[in-house]
Short mmCIF file of C-alpha atoms and ligand atoms in Angstrom, two decimals:
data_model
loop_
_atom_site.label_atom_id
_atom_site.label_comp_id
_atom_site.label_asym_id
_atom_site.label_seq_id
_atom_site.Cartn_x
_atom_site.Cartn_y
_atom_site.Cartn_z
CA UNK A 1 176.87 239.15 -100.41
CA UNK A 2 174.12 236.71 -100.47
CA UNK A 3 170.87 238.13 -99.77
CA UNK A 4 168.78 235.44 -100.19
CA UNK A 5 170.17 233.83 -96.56
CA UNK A 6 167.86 234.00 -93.59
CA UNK A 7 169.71 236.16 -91.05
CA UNK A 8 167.90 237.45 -87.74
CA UNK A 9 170.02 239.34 -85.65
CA UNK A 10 169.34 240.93 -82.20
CA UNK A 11 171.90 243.86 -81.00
CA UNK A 12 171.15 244.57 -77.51
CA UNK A 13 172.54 246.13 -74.90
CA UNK A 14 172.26 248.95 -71.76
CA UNK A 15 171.26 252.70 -73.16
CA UNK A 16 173.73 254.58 -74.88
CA UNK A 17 175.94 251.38 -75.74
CA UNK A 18 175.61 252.22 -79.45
CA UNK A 19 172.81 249.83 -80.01
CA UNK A 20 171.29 252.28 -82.85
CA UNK A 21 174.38 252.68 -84.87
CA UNK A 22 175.78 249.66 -84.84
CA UNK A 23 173.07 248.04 -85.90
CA UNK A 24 172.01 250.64 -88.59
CA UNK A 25 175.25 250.51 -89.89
CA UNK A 26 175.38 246.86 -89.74
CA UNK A 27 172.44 246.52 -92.23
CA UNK A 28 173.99 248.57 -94.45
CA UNK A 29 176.61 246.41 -94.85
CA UNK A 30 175.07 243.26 -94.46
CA UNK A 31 171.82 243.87 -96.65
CA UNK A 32 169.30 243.35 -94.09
CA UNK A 33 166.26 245.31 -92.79
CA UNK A 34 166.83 247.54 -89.49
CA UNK A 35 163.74 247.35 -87.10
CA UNK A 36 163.90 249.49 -83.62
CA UNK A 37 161.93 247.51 -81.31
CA UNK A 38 161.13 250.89 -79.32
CA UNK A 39 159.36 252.26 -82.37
CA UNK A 40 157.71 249.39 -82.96
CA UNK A 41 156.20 249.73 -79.75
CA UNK A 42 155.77 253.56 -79.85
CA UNK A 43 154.34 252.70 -83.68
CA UNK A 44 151.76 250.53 -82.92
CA UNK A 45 151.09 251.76 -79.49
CA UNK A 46 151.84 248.01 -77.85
CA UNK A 47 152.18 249.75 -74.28
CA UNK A 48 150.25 249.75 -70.97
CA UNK A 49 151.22 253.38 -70.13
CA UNK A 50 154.24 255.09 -69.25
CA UNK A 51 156.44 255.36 -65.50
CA UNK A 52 157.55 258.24 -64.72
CA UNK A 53 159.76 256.87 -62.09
CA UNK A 54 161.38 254.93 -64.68
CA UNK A 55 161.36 257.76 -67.54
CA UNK A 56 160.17 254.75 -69.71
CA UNK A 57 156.79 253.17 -71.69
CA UNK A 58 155.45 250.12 -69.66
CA UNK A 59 155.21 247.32 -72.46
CA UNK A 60 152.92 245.06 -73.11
CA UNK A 61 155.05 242.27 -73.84
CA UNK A 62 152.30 239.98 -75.19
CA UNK A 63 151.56 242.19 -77.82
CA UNK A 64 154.96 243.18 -78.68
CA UNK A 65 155.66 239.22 -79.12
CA UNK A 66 152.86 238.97 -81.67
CA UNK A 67 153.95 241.64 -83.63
CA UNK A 68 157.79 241.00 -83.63
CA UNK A 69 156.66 237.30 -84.92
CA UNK A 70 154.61 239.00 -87.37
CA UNK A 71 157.12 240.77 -88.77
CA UNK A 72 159.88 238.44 -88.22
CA UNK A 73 157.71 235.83 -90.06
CA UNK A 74 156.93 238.23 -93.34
CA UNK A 75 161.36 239.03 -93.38
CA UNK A 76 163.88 236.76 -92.65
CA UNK A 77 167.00 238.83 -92.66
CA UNK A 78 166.03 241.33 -90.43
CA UNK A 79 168.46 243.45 -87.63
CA UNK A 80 166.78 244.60 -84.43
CA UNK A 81 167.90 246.81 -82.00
CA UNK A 82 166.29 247.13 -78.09
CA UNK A 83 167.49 246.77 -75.34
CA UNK A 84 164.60 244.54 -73.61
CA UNK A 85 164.05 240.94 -74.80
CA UNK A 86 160.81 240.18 -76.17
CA UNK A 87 161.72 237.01 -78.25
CA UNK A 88 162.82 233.32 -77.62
CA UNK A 89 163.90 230.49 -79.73
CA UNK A 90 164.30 232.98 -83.20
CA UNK A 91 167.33 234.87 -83.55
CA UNK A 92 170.69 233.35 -85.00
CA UNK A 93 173.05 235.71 -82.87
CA UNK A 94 172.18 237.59 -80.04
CA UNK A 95 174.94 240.58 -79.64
CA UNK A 96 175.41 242.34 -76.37
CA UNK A 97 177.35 245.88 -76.69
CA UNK A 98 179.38 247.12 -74.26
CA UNK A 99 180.69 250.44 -73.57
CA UNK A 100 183.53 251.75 -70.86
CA UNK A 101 181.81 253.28 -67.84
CA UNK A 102 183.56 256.35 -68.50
CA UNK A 103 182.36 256.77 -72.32
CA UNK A 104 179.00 255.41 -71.55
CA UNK A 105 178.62 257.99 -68.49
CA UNK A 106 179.58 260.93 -71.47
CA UNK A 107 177.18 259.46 -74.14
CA UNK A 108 174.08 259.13 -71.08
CA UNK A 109 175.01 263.19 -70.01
CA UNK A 110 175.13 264.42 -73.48
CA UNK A 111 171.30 263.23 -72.92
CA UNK A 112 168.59 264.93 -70.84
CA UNK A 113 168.52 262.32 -68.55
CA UNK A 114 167.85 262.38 -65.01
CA UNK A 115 170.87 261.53 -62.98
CA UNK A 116 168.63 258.22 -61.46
CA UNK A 117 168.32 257.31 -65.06
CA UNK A 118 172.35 258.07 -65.69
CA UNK A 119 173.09 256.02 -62.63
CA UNK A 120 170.79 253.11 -63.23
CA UNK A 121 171.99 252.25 -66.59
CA UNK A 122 176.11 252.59 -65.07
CA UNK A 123 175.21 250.29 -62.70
CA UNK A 124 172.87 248.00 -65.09
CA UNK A 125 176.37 248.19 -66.91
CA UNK A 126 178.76 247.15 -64.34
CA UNK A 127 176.66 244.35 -63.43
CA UNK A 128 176.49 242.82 -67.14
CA UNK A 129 172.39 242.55 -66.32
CA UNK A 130 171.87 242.76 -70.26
CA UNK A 131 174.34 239.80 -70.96
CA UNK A 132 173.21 237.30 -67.88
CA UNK A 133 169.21 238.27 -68.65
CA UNK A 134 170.41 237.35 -72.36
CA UNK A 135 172.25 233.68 -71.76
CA UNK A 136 169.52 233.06 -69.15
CA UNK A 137 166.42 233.31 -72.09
CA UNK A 138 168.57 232.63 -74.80
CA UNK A 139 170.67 229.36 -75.56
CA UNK A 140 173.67 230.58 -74.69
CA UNK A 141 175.96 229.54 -77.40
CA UNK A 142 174.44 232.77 -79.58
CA UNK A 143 175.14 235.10 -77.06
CA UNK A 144 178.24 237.21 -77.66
CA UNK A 145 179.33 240.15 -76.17
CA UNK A 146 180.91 243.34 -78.23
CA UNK A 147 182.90 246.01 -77.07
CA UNK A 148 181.80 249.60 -78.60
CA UNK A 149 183.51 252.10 -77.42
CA UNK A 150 187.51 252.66 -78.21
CA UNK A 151 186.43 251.45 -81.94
CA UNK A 152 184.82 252.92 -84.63
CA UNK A 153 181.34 252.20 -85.17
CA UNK A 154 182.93 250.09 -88.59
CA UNK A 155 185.20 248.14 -86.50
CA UNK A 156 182.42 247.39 -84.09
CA UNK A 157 180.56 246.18 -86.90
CA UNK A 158 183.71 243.96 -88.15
CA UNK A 159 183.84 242.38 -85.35
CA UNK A 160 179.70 241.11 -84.92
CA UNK A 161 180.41 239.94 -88.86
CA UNK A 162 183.32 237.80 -88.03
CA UNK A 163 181.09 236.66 -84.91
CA UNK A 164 178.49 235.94 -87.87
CA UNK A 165 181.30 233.71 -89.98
CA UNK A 166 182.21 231.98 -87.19
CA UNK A 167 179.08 230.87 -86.11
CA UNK A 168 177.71 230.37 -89.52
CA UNK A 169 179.57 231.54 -92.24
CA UNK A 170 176.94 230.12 -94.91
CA UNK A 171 174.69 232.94 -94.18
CA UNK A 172 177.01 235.50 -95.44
N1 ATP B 1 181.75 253.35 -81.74
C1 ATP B 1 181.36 254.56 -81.37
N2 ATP B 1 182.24 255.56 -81.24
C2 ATP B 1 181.85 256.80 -80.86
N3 ATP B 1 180.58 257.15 -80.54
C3 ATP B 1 179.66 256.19 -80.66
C4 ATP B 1 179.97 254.85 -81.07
N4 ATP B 1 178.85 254.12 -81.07
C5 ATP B 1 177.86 254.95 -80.69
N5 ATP B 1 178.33 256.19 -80.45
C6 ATP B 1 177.57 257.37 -80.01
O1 ATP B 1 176.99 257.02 -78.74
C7 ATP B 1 175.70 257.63 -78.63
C8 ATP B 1 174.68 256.55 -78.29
O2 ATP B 1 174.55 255.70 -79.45
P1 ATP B 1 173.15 255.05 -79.84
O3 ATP B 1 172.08 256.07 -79.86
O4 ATP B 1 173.40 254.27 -81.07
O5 ATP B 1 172.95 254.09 -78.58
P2 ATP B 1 171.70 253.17 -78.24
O6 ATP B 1 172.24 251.98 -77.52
O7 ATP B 1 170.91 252.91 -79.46
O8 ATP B 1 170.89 254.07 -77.23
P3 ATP B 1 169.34 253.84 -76.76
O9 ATP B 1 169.38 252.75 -75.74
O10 ATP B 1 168.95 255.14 -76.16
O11 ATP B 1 168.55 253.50 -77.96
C9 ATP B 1 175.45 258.37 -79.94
O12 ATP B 1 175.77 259.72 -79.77
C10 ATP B 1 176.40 257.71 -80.91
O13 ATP B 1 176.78 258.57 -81.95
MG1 MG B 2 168.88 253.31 -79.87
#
């Protein structure tokens, strides 16, 4: 595989979709560089503070922008994972996972989570926020969306590469 080919990828996607392993996997196969955007954030301490409410770090977006450009700049075939959307106008593909309300209501109570925090991401699920916030800051032609649920995290994987040919298959 050619890994000389810029290639900036952005999996995305509500908690507990399978961002992590899919896209871990994913640059395994594909040669690139994984990058968690919550660690870069945790990392480099690019936060305001953290809401308890929410169960989640406030971000300082401005900061997070700068160093995602930073890094994006020094790397061009790069994988992140997050599920917020810090970047416009620099990722080929833009993949949205999905998961079965069912699965993804297992995967958030195998977790310590609050059941606010359970039923806010079921409901941020059934309402496809992820994928409208996506084509609504993104063009729209790289946004696809991925089911990963009844497949293995391989097949998942698969799939996002044959969205990859399609859309350009020079960079693989
Ligand atoms: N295709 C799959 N089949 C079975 N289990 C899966 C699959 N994909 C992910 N999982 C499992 O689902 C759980 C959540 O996956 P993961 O941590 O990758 O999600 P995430 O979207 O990165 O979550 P977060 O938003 O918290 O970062 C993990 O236990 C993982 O092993
Ligand atoms: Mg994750």
């Amino acid at each position: 595989m050619d890994n000389f080919s810029s290639l900036q990828l952005y999996i995305t996607g509500v908690t507990a979709t399978g961002k992590t392993s899919v896209a871990k996997k994913l640059c395994d196969l594909l040669n690139l560089s994984y990058l968690e955007i919550n660690s870069v954030v945790l990392e480099k301490g690019l936060f305001f503070g953290y809401d308890i409410n929410r169960d989640s770090v406030i971000i300082d977006e401005e900061l997070l922008t700068r160093e995602l450009n930073a890094i994006i700049t020094r790397n061009n075939r790069l994988c992140l994972a997050g599920s917020i959307i810090p970047l416009k106008n620099v990722f080929d593909l833009i993949i949205v996972l999905h998961c079965g309300i069912n699965t993804l209501r297992e995967r958030l109570s195998e977790r310590n989570y609050s059941k606010e925090k359970i039923e806010e991401n079921i409901e941020a699920e059934i309402m496809n926020i992820i994928y409208y916030d996506s084509i609504e800051f993104y063009c729209e032609k790289r946004v696809f969306e991925v089911y990963n649920d009844e497949n293995s995290i391989e097949e998942t994987c698969e799939k996002i590469i044959s969205i990859i040919g399609q859309h350009n298959p020079s960079i693989l």
